[in-house]
CSV table of C-alpha atoms in Angstrom, one decimal:
chain,number,residue,atom,x,y,z
G,1,MET,CA,10.0,-0.1,6.0
G,2,PRO,CA,9.9,-3.8,7.0
G,3,LEU,CA,7.7,-4.8,9.9
G,4,ALA,CA,10.8,-5.9,11.8
G,5,ALA,CA,12.1,-2.3,11.8
G,6,LEU,CA,8.7,-1.1,12.9
G,7,ASP,CA,8.8,-3.6,15.7
G,8,ALA,CA,12.2,-2.1,16.8
G,9,LEU,CA,10.7,1.4,16.8
G,10,ASP,CA,7.6,0.2,18.7
G,11,ASN,CA,9.8,-1.6,21.3
G,12,ALA,CA,11.8,1.6,21.9
G,13,VAL,CA,8.7,3.5,22.6
G,14,ALA,CA,7.2,0.8,24.8
G,15,ARG,CA,10.4,0.6,26.9
G,16,GLY,CA,10.2,4.4,27.5
G,17,THR,CA,13.5,5.0,25.7
G,18,PRO,CA,12.4,6.9,22.6
G,19,ASP,CA,14.7,9.1,20.5
G,20,LEU,CA,14.2,12.8,20.7
G,21,VAL,CA,13.1,13.4,17.1
G,22,TYR,CA,11.2,11.1,14.8
G,23,LEU,CA,10.2,11.6,11.1
G,24,LEU,CA,7.4,9.5,9.8
G,25,PHE,CA,7.2,9.7,6.0
G,26,GLY,CA,6.2,7.5,3.0
G,27,ASP,CA,2.9,6.8,1.2
G,28,ASN,CA,1.2,4.8,3.9
G,29,ASP,CA,-0.8,7.4,5.8
G,30,PHE,CA,-2.7,4.8,7.7
G,31,LEU,CA,0.4,3.4,9.3
G,32,LYS,CA,1.5,6.9,10.2
G,33,GLU,CA,-1.7,7.7,12.0
G,34,GLU,CA,-1.7,4.3,13.6
G,35,ARG,CA,1.7,5.0,15.1
G,36,LEU,CA,0.7,8.4,16.4
G,37,ARG,CA,-2.3,6.9,18.1
G,38,GLU,CA,0.0,4.4,19.9
G,39,PHE,CA,3.0,6.7,20.6
G,40,VAL,CA,1.3,9.6,22.3
G,41,PRO,CA,-0.4,7.5,25.0
G,42,ALA,CA,2.7,5.4,25.4
G,43,LEU,CA,5.0,8.4,25.9
G,44,THR,CA,2.9,10.5,28.3
G,45,ASP,CA,1.1,10.0,31.6
G,46,PRO,CA,-2.7,10.1,31.5
G,47,GLY,CA,-3.0,12.5,34.4
G,48,THR,CA,-0.8,15.2,32.8
G,49,ARG,CA,-1.2,14.4,29.1
G,50,GLU,CA,-3.4,17.4,28.5
G,51,PHE,CA,-0.6,19.7,29.6
G,52,ASN,CA,2.3,17.8,27.8
G,53,VAL,CA,1.0,17.1,24.3
G,54,ASP,CA,0.9,19.6,21.4
G,55,LEU,CA,-0.7,18.5,18.2
G,56,LEU,CA,0.2,20.9,15.3
G,57,ARG,CA,-0.4,21.0,11.6
G,58,GLY,CA,2.2,22.6,9.4
G,59,SER,CA,-0.3,24.5,7.2
G,60,ASP,CA,-1.9,26.1,10.3
G,61,THR,CA,1.2,26.7,12.5
G,62,ASP,CA,3.0,30.1,12.9
G,63,ALA,CA,6.5,30.6,14.2
G,64,GLY,CA,5.4,31.7,17.7
G,65,THR,CA,3.2,28.7,18.2
G,66,LEU,CA,5.9,26.2,17.2
G,67,ALA,CA,8.6,27.9,19.2
G,68,GLN,CA,6.3,27.9,22.3
G,69,ALA,CA,5.6,24.2,21.9
G,70,LEU,CA,9.2,23.3,21.4
G,71,ASP,CA,10.6,25.4,24.2
G,72,ALA,CA,8.0,24.4,26.9
G,73,LEU,CA,9.2,22.2,29.7
G,74,PRO,CA,7.3,19.1,30.9
G,75,MET,CA,4.7,19.8,33.5
G,76,LEU,CA,4.7,17.3,36.4
G,77,ALA,CA,6.1,14.7,34.0
G,78,THR,CA,9.3,13.4,32.6
G,79,ARG,CA,8.7,14.4,29.0
G,80,ARG,CA,6.5,16.3,26.5
G,81,VAL,CA,5.4,15.2,23.0
G,82,VAL,CA,5.0,17.6,20.1
G,83,VAL,CA,3.5,16.3,16.9
G,84,VAL,CA,3.8,18.3,13.7
G,85,ARG,CA,1.7,16.9,10.8
G,86,GLU,CA,2.3,18.2,7.3
G,87,VAL,CA,5.8,19.2,8.1
G,88,SER,CA,6.4,20.0,4.4
G,89,ALA,CA,3.7,22.8,4.6
G,90,LEU,CA,5.6,24.9,7.2
G,91,ARG,CA,6.2,28.4,6.0
G,92,LYS,CA,9.7,29.7,5.7
G,93,ASP,CA,9.9,31.5,9.1
G,94,VAL,CA,8.3,28.5,10.8
G,95,ARG,CA,10.7,26.1,9.2
G,96,ALA,CA,13.5,28.3,10.5
G,97,VAL,CA,12.3,27.7,14.0
G,98,LEU,CA,12.2,24.0,13.4
G,99,ASP,CA,15.7,23.9,11.9
G,100,ARG,CA,17.2,25.8,14.9
G,101,TYR,CA,15.5,23.4,17.3
G,102,LEU,CA,16.8,20.3,15.4
G,103,GLU,CA,20.4,21.5,16.0
G,104,HIS,CA,19.8,21.1,19.8
G,105,PRO,CA,16.6,19.2,20.6
G,106,SER,CA,15.3,19.3,24.1
G,107,PRO,CA,16.0,16.2,26.2
G,108,GLY,CA,12.6,16.5,27.8
G,109,THR,CA,10.6,16.5,24.5
G,110,VAL,CA,9.9,13.9,21.9
G,111,LEU,CA,9.2,15.6,18.6
G,112,ILE,CA,7.4,13.6,15.9
G,113,LEU,CA,7.4,15.1,12.4
G,114,VAL,CA,4.9,13.7,9.9
G,115,ALA,CA,5.4,14.2,6.2
G,116,PRO,CA,2.5,13.6,3.8
G,117,ALA,CA,2.4,11.0,1.1
G,118,GLY,CA,4.4,12.0,-2.0
G,119,TRP,CA,6.8,14.1,0.1
G,120,LYS,CA,10.1,14.5,-1.6
G,121,THR,CA,12.8,13.4,0.9
G,122,GLU,CA,14.8,16.2,2.4
G,123,ALA,CA,18.3,15.3,3.6
G,124,THR,CA,18.1,18.0,6.3
G,125,LEU,CA,15.2,16.5,8.0
G,126,VAL,CA,16.2,12.9,7.5
G,127,GLY,CA,19.6,13.5,8.9
G,128,LYS,CA,18.4,15.2,12.0
G,129,ALA,CA,15.7,12.6,13.0
G,130,THR,CA,15.1,8.9,13.4
G,131,SER,CA,13.5,8.6,10.1
G,132,VAL,CA,10.9,5.9,9.5
G,133,GLU,CA,9.5,5.3,6.0
G,134,LEU,CA,6.1,3.8,6.0
G,135,GLY,CA,5.2,2.7,2.5
G,136,ALA,CA,2.9,0.1,1.0
G,137,LEU,CA,3.4,-3.3,2.6
G,138,ASN,CA,4.4,-6.3,0.5
G,139,GLU,CA,2.3,-9.5,0.7
G,140,ARG,CA,4.3,-11.1,3.6
G,141,ASP,CA,4.2,-8.0,5.8
G,142,ALA,CA,0.6,-7.2,5.0
G,143,LEU,CA,-0.4,-10.7,6.0
G,144,ALA,CA,1.6,-10.4,9.2
G,145,TRP,CA,-0.2,-7.1,9.9
G,146,VAL,CA,-3.6,-8.7,9.3
G,147,SER,CA,-2.8,-11.4,11.9
G,148,ALA,CA,-1.4,-8.9,14.4
G,149,ARG,CA,-4.4,-6.6,14.0
G,150,ALA,CA,-6.8,-9.5,14.6
G,151,ARG,CA,-4.9,-10.5,17.8
G,152,GLN,CA,-5.1,-6.8,19.0
G,153,ALA,CA,-8.9,-7.0,18.5
G,154,GLY,CA,-9.1,-10.1,20.6
G,155,THR,CA,-9.6,-12.6,17.8
G,156,SER,CA,-7.6,-14.7,15.4
G,157,ILE,CA,-7.7,-15.4,11.7
G,158,GLU,CA,-6.7,-18.5,9.7
G,159,PRO,CA,-3.7,-18.0,7.3
G,160,GLU,CA,-5.9,-18.9,4.4
G,161,ALA,CA,-8.5,-16.4,5.5
G,162,ALA,CA,-5.9,-13.7,5.8
G,163,GLU,CA,-4.7,-14.4,2.2
G,164,ARG,CA,-8.3,-14.3,1.0
G,165,LEU,CA,-8.9,-11.0,2.7
G,166,PHE,CA,-5.7,-9.6,1.2
G,167,ALA,CA,-6.8,-10.8,-2.2
G,168,ALA,CA,-10.0,-8.9,-1.8
G,169,THR,CA,-8.6,-5.7,-0.5
G,170,GLY,CA,-5.0,-5.4,-1.7
G,171,SER,CA,-2.6,-3.6,0.7
G,172,ASP,CA,-5.0,-0.9,1.6
G,173,LEU,CA,-4.7,-1.1,5.4
G,174,ALA,CA,-7.6,1.2,6.1
G,175,LEU,CA,-9.9,-1.0,4.1
G,176,ILE,CA,-8.4,-4.2,5.7
G,177,ASP,CA,-9.0,-2.7,9.1
G,178,GLY,CA,-12.6,-1.9,8.3
G,179,GLU,CA,-13.2,-5.4,6.9
G,180,LEU,CA,-11.6,-7.0,10.0
G,181,ARG,CA,-14.0,-5.1,12.3
G,182,LYS,CA,-16.9,-6.5,10.2
G,183,LEU,CA,-15.4,-10.0,10.3
G,184,GLN,CA,-14.9,-9.9,14.1
G,185,ASP,CA,-18.6,-9.0,14.5
G,186,PHE,CA,-19.7,-11.6,12.1
G,187,ALA,CA,-17.5,-14.4,13.5
G,188,GLY,CA,-18.1,-13.6,17.1
G,189,ALA,CA,-15.7,-15.5,19.4
G,190,ALA,CA,-14.7,-17.9,16.6
G,191,THR,CA,-11.5,-17.8,14.6
G,192,ILE,CA,-12.1,-16.0,11.3
G,193,THR,CA,-12.1,-18.5,8.4
G,194,THR,CA,-12.4,-18.2,4.7
G,195,THR,CA,-16.1,-18.8,5.0
G,196,HIS,CA,-16.4,-15.7,7.1
G,197,VAL,CA,-14.3,-13.7,4.6
G,198,ASP,CA,-16.4,-14.9,1.7
G,199,ALA,CA,-19.6,-13.9,3.4
G,200,VAL,CA,-18.5,-10.5,4.5
G,201,THR,CA,-16.5,-9.4,1.4
G,202,GLY,CA,-18.6,-11.1,-1.2
G,203,VAL,CA,-15.4,-12.6,-2.6
G,204,THR,CA,-15.5,-16.3,-3.3
G,205,SER,CA,-12.9,-18.7,-4.7
G,206,GLY,CA,-12.9,-18.5,-8.5
G,207,SER,CA,-14.5,-15.0,-8.6
G,208,THR,CA,-11.8,-12.6,-7.5
G,209,ALA,CA,-10.0,-9.9,-9.5
G,210,ALA,CA,-7.0,-12.3,-9.6
G,211,ASP,CA,-9.2,-15.0,-11.2
G,212,LEU,CA,-10.4,-12.5,-13.8
G,213,ILE,CA,-6.8,-11.5,-14.6
G,214,ASP,CA,-5.7,-15.2,-14.9
G,215,LEU,CA,-8.5,-15.8,-17.4
G,216,ALA,CA,-7.6,-12.7,-19.4
G,217,CYS,CA,-3.9,-13.7,-19.5
G,218,ALA,CA,-5.0,-17.2,-20.6
G,219,ARG,CA,-7.0,-15.4,-23.4
G,220,ASP,CA,-10.3,-16.7,-22.2
G,221,GLY,CA,-12.1,-13.5,-22.9
G,222,ARG,CA,-15.7,-14.8,-22.4
G,223,ALA,CA,-15.0,-16.3,-19.0
G,224,ALA,CA,-13.1,-13.2,-17.9
G,225,ALA,CA,-15.9,-10.9,-19.1
G,226,ALA,CA,-18.4,-12.9,-17.2
G,227,LEU,CA,-16.6,-12.1,-14.0
G,228,VAL,CA,-16.6,-8.4,-14.5
G,229,PRO,CA,-19.9,-7.6,-12.7
G,230,VAL,CA,-19.0,-9.9,-9.9
G,231,VAL,CA,-15.5,-8.4,-9.4
G,232,LEU,CA,-16.7,-4.8,-9.6
G,233,ARG,CA,-19.0,-5.3,-6.6
G,234,GLN,CA,-16.1,-6.4,-4.4
G,235,PRO,CA,-14.2,-4.2,-1.9
G,236,LYS,CA,-12.0,-1.5,-3.5
G,237,ALA,CA,-12.6,-3.0,-7.0
G,238,SER,CA,-12.6,-0.5,-9.8
G,239,ALA,CA,-12.4,-0.6,-13.6
G,240,VAL,CA,-9.4,1.6,-13.7
G,241,GLY,CA,-7.6,-0.6,-11.2
G,242,MET,CA,-8.4,-3.6,-13.3
G,243,VAL,CA,-7.0,-2.0,-16.4
G,244,LEU,CA,-3.8,-1.1,-14.5
G,245,SER,CA,-3.4,-4.6,-13.2
G,246,LEU,CA,-4.0,-6.1,-16.6
G,247,SER,CA,-1.4,-3.7,-18.1
G,248,ALA,CA,1.2,-4.8,-15.6
G,249,HIS,CA,0.5,-8.5,-16.4
G,250,LEU,CA,0.7,-7.9,-20.2
G,251,LEU,CA,4.0,-6.0,-19.7
G,252,GLY,CA,5.2,-9.0,-17.7
G,253,ILE,CA,4.2,-11.4,-20.4
G,254,GLY,CA,6.1,-9.3,-22.9
G,255,VAL,CA,9.2,-9.6,-20.7
G,256,VAL,CA,8.7,-13.4,-20.6
G,257,LEU,CA,8.5,-13.5,-24.4
G,258,GLN,CA,11.6,-11.4,-24.7
G,259,GLU,CA,13.6,-13.4,-22.3
G,260,ARG,CA,12.6,-16.7,-23.8
G,261,GLU,CA,13.6,-15.5,-27.2
G,262,ARG,CA,17.0,-14.9,-25.6
G,263,ARG,CA,16.9,-18.4,-24.2
G,264,THR,CA,17.2,-17.1,-20.7
G,265,SER,CA,16.9,-19.6,-17.9
G,266,PRO,CA,13.5,-19.8,-16.0
G,267,ARG,CA,15.0,-18.3,-12.9
G,268,HIS,CA,16.4,-15.3,-14.8
G,269,VAL,CA,13.0,-14.9,-16.5
G,270,ALA,CA,11.4,-14.5,-13.1
G,271,ASN,CA,14.1,-12.1,-12.0
G,272,ALA,CA,13.5,-10.0,-15.1
G,273,ILE,CA,9.7,-9.8,-14.3
G,274,TYR,CA,10.4,-8.8,-10.7
G,275,THR,CA,12.7,-6.0,-12.0
G,276,MET,CA,10.1,-4.8,-14.4
G,277,MET,CA,7.4,-4.7,-11.6
G,278,GLY,CA,9.7,-2.8,-9.3
G,279,ALA,CA,10.4,-0.2,-11.9
G,280,ALA,CA,6.8,0.1,-13.2
G,281,ARG,CA,5.0,0.9,-9.9
G,282,SER,CA,2.6,3.2,-11.8
G,283,ALA,CA,1.0,0.0,-13.1
G,284,PRO,CA,0.5,-2.1,-9.9
G,285,VAL,CA,-0.2,-5.8,-10.4
G,286,GLY,CA,-3.0,-5.7,-7.8
G,287,ARG,CA,-2.1,-9.0,-6.2
G,288,PRO,CA,0.9,-10.7,-4.6
G,289,TRP,CA,3.9,-10.5,-6.9
G,290,SER,CA,4.7,-14.2,-6.6
G,291,GLU,CA,1.2,-15.0,-8.0
G,292,ALA,CA,1.5,-12.5,-10.8
G,293,VAL,CA,4.8,-13.9,-11.9
G,294,GLY,CA,3.3,-17.4,-11.9
G,295,THR,CA,0.4,-16.2,-14.1
G,296,MET,CA,2.8,-14.3,-16.5
G,297,THR,CA,5.1,-17.3,-17.0
G,298,ARG,CA,2.3,-19.8,-17.2
G,299,THR,CA,0.3,-18.0,-19.9
G,300,ALA,CA,3.0,-16.4,-22.0
G,301,ASP,CA,2.8,-19.1,-24.6
G,302,ARG,CA,-0.7,-17.9,-25.4
G,303,TRP,CA,0.7,-14.6,-26.7
G,304,ASP,CA,3.2,-13.2,-29.2
G,305,PHE,CA,4.8,-9.8,-29.5
G,306,GLY,CA,2.2,-8.5,-31.9
G,307,SER,CA,-0.8,-9.5,-29.7
G,308,VAL,CA,0.9,-8.1,-26.6
G,309,ASP,CA,1.4,-4.8,-28.3
G,310,ARG,CA,-2.2,-4.8,-29.5
G,311,ALA,CA,-3.5,-5.6,-26.0
G,312,LEU,CA,-1.4,-2.8,-24.4
G,313,GLY,CA,-2.9,-0.4,-27.0
G,314,LEU,CA,-6.4,-1.5,-26.2
G,315,LEU,CA,-5.7,-1.2,-22.4
G,316,ALA,CA,-4.5,2.4,-22.9
G,317,ASP,CA,-7.7,3.2,-24.9
G,318,ALA,CA,-9.8,1.6,-22.1
G,319,ASP,CA,-8.0,3.6,-19.5
G,320,SER,CA,-8.7,6.8,-21.4
G,321,ALA,CA,-12.4,5.9,-21.9
G,322,LEU,CA,-12.9,5.1,-18.3
G,323,LYS,CA,-11.5,8.5,-17.2
G,324,ASN,CA,-12.9,10.7,-19.9
G,325,THR,CA,-16.3,9.5,-21.1
G,326,SER,CA,-19.8,8.8,-19.6
G,327,VAL,CA,-21.2,7.2,-22.7
G,328,SER,CA,-20.4,3.6,-21.6
G,329,THR,CA,-20.5,2.2,-18.1
G,330,ASP,CA,-17.3,0.8,-16.5
G,331,GLU,CA,-18.7,-2.7,-16.8
G,332,GLN,CA,-19.3,-2.2,-20.6
G,333,VAL,CA,-15.8,-0.8,-21.1
G,334,LEU,CA,-14.2,-3.7,-19.3
G,335,VAL,CA,-16.3,-6.4,-21.0
G,336,THR,CA,-15.5,-4.9,-24.5
G,337,LEU,CA,-11.8,-4.7,-23.6
G,338,LEU,CA,-11.6,-8.3,-22.4
G,339,LEU,CA,-13.4,-9.7,-25.4
G,340,THR,CA,-11.3,-7.7,-27.8
G,341,MET,CA,-7.9,-8.1,-26.3
G,342,CYS,CA,-8.3,-11.8,-25.8
G,343,ALA,CA,-9.5,-12.5,-29.3
G,344,ARG,CA,-7.2,-14.5,-31.5
G,345,THR,CA,-5.8,-12.7,-34.5
G,346,ARG,CA,-3.3,-13.5,-37.1
G,347,PRO,CA,0.1,-13.1,-35.5
G,348,THR,CA,2.2,-10.2,-36.9
G,349,GLY,CA,5.9,-9.4,-36.4
G,350,ARG,CA,8.0,-11.6,-34.2
G,351,THR,CA,6.7,-14.7,-32.5
G,352,ALA,CA,7.9,-16.4,-29.4
């Protein structure tokens, strides 16, 4: 969900006017746990918290335990908090207890249900709770989160440094959080700058995964291959991730070629790429979408339909090799892929 909606939720908890039942779901487990760490202390009194908080896990909870937790009254406090992680793992008899409670939740209890990543949305639960979807953050929200997290830690980070950090880590908030802690120690009382980010992450301008992708899309295979060992040493970098990102970019270039053949306006070309990326989340671009669209449109004239098809076939072969063989190293597979897919060949089929 957008950070603005998260802020509204946080404000309700901070004001002491929470709803009776919350459901946290989506693929961003880090944000779910972050909210739990903040909600429980905010909703309970330190002196009586031990008696008024129940932390349960669906796979370990029986019907009697859940019923006892939900039926208990606050002890020397205005409210209790019951957290049920892995709500989708509740056994049938335990789920029946939960469903009965949701029909008439206790005004003295805040129940927080947490569904695991990949959970298939259930209308029954969503309809009975204030449901909050916590998915992967887009570039804008991730950068806002970085700045807010830095402030919470008692420091600040320059916008350019936040962008550099995002480029190095992607939207993995757990990884960003860990890197921010290192950056705070490294920078001391000073504002975190791009120099600090470069020193801590090992990512420098011109040697990022995005730079490698730009070179590959421009069909400069030698320069792209030279960056492989540098990029693979960076936070969260992986050969499989690079293949997925390259695949998304080549698919986007294919869209550009198709739309240009139809004489589509530049604005509609960009819209077509965004639509493609939204539908093909199994092939993440690995960078801000706006940057990816810029690369796809800027380099599309280096490709034709035949070379795009050939490159996608090579990418599929590389993905299989990385997952199924130990003969070649990840670095060797990527270098061979880049040199081969970027090589100029006689165009076949349609041309742009």
